[in-house]
Short mmCIF file of N, CA and C in Angstrom, two decimals:
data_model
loop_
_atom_site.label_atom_id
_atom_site.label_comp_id
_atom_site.label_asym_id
_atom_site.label_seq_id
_atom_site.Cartn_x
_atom_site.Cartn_y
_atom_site.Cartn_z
N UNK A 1 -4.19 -10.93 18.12
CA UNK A 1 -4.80 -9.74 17.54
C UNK A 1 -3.88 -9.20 16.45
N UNK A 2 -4.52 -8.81 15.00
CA UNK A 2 -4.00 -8.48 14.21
C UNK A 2 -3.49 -7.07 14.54
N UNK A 3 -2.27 -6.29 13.89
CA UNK A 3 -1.82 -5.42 14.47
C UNK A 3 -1.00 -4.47 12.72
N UNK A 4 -1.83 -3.55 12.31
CA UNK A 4 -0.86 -3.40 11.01
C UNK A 4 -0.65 -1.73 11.24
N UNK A 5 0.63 -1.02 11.03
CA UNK A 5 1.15 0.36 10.96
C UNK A 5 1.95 0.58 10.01
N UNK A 6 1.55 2.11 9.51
CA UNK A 6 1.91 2.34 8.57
C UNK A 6 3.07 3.40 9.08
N UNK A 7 4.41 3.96 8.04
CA UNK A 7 5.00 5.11 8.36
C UNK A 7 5.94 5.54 7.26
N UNK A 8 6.09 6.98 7.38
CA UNK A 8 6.89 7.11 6.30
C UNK A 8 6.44 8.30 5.34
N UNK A 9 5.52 8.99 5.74
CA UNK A 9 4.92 9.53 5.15
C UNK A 9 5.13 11.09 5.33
N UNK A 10 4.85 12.17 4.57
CA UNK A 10 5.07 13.75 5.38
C UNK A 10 5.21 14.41 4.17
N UNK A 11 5.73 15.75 4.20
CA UNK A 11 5.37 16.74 3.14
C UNK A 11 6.24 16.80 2.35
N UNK A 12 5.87 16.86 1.39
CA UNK A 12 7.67 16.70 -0.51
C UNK A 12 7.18 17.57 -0.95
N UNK A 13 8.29 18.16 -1.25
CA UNK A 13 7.77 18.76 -3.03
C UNK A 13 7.63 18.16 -4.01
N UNK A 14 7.06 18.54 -4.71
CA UNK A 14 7.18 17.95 -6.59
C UNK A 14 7.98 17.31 -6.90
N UNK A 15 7.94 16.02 -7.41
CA UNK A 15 9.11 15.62 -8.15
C UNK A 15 10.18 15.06 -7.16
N UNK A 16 9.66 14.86 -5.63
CA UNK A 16 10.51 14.30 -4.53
C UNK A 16 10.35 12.86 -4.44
N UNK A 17 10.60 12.10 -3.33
CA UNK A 17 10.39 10.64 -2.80
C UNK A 17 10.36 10.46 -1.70
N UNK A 18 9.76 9.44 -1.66
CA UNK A 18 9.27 8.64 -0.23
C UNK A 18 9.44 7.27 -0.70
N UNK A 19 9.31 6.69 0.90
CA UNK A 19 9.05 5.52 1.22
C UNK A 19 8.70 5.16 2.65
N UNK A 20 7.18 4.30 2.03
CA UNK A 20 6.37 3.91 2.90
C UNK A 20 6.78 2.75 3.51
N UNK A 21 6.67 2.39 4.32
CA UNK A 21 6.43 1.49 5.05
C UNK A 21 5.48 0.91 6.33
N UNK A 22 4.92 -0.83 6.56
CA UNK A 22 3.88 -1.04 6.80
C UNK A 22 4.16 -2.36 7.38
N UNK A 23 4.15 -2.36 9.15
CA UNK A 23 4.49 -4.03 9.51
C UNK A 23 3.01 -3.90 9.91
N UNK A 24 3.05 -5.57 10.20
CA UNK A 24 1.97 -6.20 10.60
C UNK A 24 2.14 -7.14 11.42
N UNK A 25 1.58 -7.46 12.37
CA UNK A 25 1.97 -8.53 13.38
C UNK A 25 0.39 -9.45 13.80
N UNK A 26 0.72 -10.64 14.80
CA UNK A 26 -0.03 -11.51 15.14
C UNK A 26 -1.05 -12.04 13.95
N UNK A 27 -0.28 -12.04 12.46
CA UNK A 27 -0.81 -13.35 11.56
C UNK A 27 0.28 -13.63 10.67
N UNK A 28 0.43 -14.80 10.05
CA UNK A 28 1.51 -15.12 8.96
C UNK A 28 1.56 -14.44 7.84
N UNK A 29 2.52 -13.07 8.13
CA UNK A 29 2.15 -12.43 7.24
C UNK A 29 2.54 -12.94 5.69
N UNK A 30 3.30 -13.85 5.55
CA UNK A 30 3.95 -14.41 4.61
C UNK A 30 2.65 -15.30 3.63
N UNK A 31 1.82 -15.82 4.47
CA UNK A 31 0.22 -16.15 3.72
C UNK A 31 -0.54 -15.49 2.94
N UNK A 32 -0.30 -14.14 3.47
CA UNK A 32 -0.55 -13.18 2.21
C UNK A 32 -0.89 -12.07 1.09
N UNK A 33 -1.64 -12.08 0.52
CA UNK A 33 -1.20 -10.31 -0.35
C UNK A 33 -1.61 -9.27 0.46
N UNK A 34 -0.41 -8.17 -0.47
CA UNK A 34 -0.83 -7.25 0.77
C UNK A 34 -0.80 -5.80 -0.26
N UNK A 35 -1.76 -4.71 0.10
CA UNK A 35 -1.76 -3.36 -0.61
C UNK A 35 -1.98 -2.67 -0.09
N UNK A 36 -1.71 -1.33 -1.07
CA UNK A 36 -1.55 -0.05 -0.92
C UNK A 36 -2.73 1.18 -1.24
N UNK A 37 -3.34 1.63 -0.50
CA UNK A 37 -4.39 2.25 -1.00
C UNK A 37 -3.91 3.70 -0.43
N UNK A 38 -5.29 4.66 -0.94
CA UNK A 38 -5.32 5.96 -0.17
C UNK A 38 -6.31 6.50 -0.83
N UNK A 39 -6.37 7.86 0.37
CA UNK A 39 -8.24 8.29 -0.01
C UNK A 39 -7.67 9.83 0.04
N UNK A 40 -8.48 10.76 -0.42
CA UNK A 40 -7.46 12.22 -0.67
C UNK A 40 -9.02 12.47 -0.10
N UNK A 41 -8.64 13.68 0.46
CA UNK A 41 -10.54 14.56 0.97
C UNK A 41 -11.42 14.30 -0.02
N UNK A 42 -12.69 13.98 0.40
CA UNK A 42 -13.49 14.28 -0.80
C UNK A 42 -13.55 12.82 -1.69
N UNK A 43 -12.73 12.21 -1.50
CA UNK A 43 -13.00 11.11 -2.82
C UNK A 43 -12.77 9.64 -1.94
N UNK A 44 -13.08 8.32 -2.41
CA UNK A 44 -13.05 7.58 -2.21
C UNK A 44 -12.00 6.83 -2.47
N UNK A 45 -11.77 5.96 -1.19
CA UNK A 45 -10.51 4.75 -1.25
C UNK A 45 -10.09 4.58 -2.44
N UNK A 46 -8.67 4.72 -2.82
CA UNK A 46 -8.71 3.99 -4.09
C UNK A 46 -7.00 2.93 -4.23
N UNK A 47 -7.13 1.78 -4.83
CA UNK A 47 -6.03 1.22 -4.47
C UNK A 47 -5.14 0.82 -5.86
N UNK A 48 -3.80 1.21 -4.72
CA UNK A 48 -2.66 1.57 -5.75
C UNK A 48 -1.43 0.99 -6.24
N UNK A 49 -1.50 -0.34 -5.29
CA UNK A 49 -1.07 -1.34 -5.80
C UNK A 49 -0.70 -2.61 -4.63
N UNK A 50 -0.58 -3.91 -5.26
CA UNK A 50 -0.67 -4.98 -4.59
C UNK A 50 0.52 -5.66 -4.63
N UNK A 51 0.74 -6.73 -3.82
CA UNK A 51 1.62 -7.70 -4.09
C UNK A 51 1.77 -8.96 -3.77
N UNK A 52 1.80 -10.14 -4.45
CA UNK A 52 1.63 -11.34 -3.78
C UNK A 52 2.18 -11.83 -2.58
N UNK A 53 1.99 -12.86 -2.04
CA UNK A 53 2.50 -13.57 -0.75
C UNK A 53 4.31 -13.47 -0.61
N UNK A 54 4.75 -14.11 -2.12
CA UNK A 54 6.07 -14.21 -1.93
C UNK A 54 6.45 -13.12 -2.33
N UNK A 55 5.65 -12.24 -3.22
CA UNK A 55 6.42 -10.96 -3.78
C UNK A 55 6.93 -11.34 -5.26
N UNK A 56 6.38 -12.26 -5.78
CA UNK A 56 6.88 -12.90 -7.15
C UNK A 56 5.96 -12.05 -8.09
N UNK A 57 4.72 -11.39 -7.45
CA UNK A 57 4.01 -10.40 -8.80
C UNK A 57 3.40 -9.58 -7.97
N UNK A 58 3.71 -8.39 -8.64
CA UNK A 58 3.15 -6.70 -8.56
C UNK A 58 1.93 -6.46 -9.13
N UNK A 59 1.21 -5.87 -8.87
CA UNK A 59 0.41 -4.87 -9.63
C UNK A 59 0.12 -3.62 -9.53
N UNK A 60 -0.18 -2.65 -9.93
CA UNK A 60 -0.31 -0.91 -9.87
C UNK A 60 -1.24 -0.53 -10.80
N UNK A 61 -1.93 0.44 -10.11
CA UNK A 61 -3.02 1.05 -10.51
C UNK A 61 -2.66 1.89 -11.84
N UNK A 62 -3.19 2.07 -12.90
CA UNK A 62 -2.43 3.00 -13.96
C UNK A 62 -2.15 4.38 -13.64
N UNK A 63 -3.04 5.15 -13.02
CA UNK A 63 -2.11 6.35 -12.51
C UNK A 63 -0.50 6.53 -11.74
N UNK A 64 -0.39 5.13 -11.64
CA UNK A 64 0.74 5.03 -10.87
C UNK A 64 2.21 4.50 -10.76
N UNK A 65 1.45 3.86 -12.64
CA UNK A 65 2.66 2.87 -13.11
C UNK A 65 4.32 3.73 -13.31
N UNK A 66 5.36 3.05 -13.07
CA UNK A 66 6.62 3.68 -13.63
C UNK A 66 6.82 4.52 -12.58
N UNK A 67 6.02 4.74 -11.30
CA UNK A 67 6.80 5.75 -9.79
C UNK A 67 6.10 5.29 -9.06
N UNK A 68 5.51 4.47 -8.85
CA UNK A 68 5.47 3.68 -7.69
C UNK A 68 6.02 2.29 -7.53
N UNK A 69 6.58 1.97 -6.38
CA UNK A 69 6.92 0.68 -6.53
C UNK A 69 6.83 -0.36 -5.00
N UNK A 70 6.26 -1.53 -5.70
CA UNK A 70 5.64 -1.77 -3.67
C UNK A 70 6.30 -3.29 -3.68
N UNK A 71 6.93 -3.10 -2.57
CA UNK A 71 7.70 -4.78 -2.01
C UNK A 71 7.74 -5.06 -0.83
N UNK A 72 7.95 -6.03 -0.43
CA UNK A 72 7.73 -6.76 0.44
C UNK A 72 8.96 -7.78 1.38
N UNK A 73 9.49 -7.49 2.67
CA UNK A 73 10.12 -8.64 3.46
C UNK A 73 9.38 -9.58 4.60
N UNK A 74 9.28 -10.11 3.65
CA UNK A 74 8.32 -11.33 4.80
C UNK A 74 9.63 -11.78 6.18
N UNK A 75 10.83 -11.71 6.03
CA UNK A 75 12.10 -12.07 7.33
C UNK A 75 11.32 -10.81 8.40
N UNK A 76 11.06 -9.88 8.01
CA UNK A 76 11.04 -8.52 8.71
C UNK A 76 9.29 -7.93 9.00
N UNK A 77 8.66 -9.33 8.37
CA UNK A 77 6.86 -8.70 8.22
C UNK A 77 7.05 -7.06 7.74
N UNK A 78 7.03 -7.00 6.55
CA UNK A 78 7.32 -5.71 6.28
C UNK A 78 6.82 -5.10 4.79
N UNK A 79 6.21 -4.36 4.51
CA UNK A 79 5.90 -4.31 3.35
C UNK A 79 6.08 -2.42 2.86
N UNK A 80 6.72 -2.41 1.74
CA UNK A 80 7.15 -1.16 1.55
C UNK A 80 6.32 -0.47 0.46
N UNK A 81 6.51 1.09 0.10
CA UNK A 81 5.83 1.32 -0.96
C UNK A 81 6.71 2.53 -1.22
N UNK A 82 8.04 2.47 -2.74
CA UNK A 82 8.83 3.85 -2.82
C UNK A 82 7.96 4.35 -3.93
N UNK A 83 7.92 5.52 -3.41
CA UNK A 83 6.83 6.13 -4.47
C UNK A 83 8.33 7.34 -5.11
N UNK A 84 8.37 7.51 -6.21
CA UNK A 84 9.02 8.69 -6.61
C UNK A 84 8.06 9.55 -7.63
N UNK A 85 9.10 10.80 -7.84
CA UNK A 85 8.27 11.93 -8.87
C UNK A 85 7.09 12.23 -8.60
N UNK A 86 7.19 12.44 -7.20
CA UNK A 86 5.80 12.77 -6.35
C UNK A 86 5.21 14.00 -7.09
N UNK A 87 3.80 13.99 -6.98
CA UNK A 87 2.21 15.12 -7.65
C UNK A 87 2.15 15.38 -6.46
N UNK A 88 1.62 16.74 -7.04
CA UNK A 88 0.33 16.96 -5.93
C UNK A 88 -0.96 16.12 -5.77
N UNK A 89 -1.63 15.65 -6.90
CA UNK A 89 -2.58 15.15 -7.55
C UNK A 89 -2.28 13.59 -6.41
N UNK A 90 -0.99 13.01 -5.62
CA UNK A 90 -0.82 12.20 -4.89
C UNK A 90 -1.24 12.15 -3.71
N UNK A 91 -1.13 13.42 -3.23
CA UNK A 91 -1.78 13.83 -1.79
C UNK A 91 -2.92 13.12 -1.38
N UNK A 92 -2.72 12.28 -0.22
CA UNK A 92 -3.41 11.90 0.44
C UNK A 92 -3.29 11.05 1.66
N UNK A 93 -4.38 10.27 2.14
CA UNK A 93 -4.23 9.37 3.31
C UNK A 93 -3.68 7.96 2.63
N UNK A 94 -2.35 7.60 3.05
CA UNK A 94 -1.75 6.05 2.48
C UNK A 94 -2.43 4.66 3.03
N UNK A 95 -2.98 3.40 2.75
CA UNK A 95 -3.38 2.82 3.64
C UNK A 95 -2.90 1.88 3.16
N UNK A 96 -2.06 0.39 4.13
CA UNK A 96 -1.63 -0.62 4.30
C UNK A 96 -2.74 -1.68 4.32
N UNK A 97 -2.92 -2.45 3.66
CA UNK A 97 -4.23 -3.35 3.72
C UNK A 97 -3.79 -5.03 3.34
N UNK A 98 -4.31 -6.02 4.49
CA UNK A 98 -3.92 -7.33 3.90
C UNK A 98 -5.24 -8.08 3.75
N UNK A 99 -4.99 -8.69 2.65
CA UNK A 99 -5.58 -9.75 1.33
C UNK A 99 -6.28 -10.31 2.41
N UNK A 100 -7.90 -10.41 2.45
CA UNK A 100 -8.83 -11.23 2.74
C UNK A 100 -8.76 -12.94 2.49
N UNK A 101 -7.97 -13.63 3.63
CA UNK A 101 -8.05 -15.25 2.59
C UNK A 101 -7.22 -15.43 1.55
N UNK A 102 -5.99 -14.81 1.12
CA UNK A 102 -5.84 -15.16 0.08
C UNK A 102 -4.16 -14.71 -0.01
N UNK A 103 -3.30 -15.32 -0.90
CA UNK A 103 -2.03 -15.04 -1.01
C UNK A 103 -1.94 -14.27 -2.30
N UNK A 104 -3.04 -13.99 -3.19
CA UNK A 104 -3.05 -13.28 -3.90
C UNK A 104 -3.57 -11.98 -4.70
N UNK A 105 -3.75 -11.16 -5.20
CA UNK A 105 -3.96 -9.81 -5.49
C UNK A 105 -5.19 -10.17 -6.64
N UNK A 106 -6.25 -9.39 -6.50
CA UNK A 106 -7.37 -9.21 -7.44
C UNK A 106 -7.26 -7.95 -8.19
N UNK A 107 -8.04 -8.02 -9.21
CA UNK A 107 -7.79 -6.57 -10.51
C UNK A 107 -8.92 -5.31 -9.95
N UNK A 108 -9.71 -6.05 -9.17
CA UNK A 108 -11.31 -5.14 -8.82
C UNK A 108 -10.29 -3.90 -7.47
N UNK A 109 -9.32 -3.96 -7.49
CA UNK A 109 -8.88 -3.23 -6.04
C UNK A 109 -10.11 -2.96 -5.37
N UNK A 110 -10.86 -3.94 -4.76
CA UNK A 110 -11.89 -3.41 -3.82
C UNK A 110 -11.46 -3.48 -2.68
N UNK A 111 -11.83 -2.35 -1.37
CA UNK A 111 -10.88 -2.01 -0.36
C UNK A 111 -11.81 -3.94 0.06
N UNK A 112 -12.94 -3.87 0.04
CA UNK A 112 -13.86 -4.91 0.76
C UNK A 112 -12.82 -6.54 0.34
N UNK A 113 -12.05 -6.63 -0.42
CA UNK A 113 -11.54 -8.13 -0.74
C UNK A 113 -10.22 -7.98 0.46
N UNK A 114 -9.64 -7.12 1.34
CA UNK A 114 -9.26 -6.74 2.04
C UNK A 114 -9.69 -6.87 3.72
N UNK A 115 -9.19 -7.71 4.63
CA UNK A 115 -9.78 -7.48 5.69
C UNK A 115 -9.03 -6.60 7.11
N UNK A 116 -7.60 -6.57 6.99
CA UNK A 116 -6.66 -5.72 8.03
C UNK A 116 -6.34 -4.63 7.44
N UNK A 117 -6.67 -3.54 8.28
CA UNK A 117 -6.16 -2.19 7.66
C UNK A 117 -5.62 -1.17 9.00
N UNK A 118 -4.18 -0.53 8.43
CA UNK A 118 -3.59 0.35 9.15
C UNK A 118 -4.46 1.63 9.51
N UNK A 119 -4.00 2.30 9.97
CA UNK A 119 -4.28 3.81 10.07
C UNK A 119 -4.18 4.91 9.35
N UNK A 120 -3.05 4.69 8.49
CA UNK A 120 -2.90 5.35 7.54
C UNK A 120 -1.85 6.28 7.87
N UNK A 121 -0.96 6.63 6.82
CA UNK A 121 0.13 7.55 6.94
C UNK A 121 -0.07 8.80 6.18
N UNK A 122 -0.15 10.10 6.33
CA UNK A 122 -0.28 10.99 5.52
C UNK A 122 0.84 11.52 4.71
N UNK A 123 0.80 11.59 2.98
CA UNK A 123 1.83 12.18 2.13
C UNK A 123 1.23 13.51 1.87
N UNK A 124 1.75 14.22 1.46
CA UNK A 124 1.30 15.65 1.10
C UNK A 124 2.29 16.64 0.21
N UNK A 125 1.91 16.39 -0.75
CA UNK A 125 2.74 16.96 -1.79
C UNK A 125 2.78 18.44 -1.99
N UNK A 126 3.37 19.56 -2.28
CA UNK A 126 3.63 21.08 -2.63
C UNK A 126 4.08 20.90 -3.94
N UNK A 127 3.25 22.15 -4.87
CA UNK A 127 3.80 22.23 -6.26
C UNK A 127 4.68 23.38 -6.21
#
């Protein structure tokens, strides 16, 4: 049974940091991509960045480029996400999600190309 948790998450001010983190157990997690989403009240999933199997390529959503940054220890099944120069406009539910079939990351961030998903960690930013 697939098994993925997220943690790391809680209240910053403006302009603070975090880091997420997200194991996964009972599949190889090293097979493959894995991302970062989140849904704020009111609006829909939206995903914020990916990363391949080995961790050899990134991608990030443009709201997010240059303070977020998402990696990965496959020794440790482990996948991280340091977000700095935290918004408010960030606030929301974080979600850990691994790659449907595939060792690699698509441009459509659809949560659906995605089949394991955490619970979600809550960030919550103060201006």
């Amino acid at each position: 049974q697939v098994q993925v948790m997220e943690s790391g998450g809680g209240l910053v001010q403006a302009g603070g940091s975090l880091r997420l983190s997200c194991t996964a157990s009972g599949l190889s997690f090293d097979d493959y991509a894995m991302g970062w989403f989140r849904q704020a009240p009111g609006k829909e999933r939206e995903g914020v960045a990916c990363i391949t199997w080995n961790g050899g390529s990134t991608y990030y959503t443009d709201s997010v480029k240059g303070r977020f940054t998402i990696s990965r220890d496959n020794a440790k099944n482990t996948l991280y996400l340091q977000i700095n120069n935290l918004k408010p406009e960030d606030t929301a539910m974080y979600y850990c999600a691994i790659r449907r079939s595939s060792g690699y990351c698509l441009a459509s961030w659809s949560p659906g190309d995605y089949l394991y998903w955490g619970q979600g960690t809550q960030v919550t930013v103060s201006s």
